[in-house]
Short mmCIF file of C-alpha atoms in Angstrom, two decimals:
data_model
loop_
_atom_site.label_atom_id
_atom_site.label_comp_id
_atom_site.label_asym_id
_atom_site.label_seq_id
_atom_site.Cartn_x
_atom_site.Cartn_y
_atom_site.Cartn_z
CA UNK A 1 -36.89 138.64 -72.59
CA UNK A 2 -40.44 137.77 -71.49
CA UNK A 3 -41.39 134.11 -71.53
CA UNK A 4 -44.43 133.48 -74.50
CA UNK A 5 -47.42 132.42 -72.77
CA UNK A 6 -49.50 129.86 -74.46
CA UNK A 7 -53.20 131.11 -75.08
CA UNK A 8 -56.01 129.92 -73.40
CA UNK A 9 -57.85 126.86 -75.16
CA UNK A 10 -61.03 128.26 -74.65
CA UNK A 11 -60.57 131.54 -76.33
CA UNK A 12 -62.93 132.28 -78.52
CA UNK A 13 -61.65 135.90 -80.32
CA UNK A 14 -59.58 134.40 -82.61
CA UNK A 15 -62.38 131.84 -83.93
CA UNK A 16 -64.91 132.68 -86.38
CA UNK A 17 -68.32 133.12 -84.26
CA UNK A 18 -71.62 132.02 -85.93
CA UNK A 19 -72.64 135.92 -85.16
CA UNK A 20 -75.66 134.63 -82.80
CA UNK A 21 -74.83 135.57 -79.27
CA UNK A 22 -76.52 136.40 -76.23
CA UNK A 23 -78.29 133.07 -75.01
CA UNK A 24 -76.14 130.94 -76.92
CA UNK A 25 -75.12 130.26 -80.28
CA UNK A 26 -76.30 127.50 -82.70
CA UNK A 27 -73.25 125.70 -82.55
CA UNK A 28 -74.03 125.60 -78.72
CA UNK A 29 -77.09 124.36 -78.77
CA UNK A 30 -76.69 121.82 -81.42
CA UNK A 31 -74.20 120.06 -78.40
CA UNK A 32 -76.00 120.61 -75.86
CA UNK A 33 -79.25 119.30 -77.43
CA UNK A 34 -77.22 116.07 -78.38
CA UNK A 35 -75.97 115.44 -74.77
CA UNK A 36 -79.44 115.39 -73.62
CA UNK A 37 -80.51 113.66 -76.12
CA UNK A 38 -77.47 110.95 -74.97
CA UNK A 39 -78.53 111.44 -71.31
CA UNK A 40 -82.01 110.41 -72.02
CA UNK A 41 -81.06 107.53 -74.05
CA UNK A 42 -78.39 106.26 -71.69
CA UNK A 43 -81.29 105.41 -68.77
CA UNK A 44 -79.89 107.60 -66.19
CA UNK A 45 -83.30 109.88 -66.14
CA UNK A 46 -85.25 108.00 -63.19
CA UNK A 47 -82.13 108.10 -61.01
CA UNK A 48 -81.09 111.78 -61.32
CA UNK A 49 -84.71 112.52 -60.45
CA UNK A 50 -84.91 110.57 -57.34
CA UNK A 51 -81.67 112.07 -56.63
CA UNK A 52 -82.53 115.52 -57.16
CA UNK A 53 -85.75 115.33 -55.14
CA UNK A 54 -86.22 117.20 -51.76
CA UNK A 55 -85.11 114.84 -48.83
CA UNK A 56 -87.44 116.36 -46.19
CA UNK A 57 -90.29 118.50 -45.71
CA UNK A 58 -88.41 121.67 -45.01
CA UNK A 59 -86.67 120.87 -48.16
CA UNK A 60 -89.34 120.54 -50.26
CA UNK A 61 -91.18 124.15 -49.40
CA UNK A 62 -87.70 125.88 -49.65
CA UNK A 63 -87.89 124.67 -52.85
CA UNK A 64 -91.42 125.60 -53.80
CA UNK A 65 -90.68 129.05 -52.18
CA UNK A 66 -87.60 129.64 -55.18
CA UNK A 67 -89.89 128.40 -57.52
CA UNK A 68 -92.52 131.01 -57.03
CA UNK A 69 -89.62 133.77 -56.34
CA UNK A 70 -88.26 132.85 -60.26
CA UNK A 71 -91.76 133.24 -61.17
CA UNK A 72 -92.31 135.84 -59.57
CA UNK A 73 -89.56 137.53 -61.71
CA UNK A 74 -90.35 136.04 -64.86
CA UNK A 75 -91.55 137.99 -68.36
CA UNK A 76 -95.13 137.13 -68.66
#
């Protein structure tokens, strides 16, 4: 006799789905809108971008160079 296997938490084909898929859903976006909305309000902004700015000059063209490469292969 096999041993039952619990399933996964995060499976989602035995929930009811909004039926909007693809980039998200609105379920989805409703939380994630809220945690930035709690990020903003919780002071943190200044720091993260200090933090997530290029350390050196190198740094900063590499990323100027994947900037205009995602551009680059944007819709317009």
């Amino acid at each position: 006799m096999k041993p039952i296997k619990p399933e996964p938490e995060n499976d989602t084909s035995s929930k009811k789905t909004s039926g909007v898929q693809g980039e998200g859903d609105y379920a989805s976006a409703r939380e994630f809108n809220k945690a930035e909305k709690q990020f903003v309000a919780s002071g943190k902004v200044s720091a993260a971008a200090k933090a997530a700015a290029p350390k050196s000059e190198a740094e900063q063209q590499e990323m100027l160079r994947a900037e205009e490469a995602g551009k680059r292969r944007a819709k317009k």
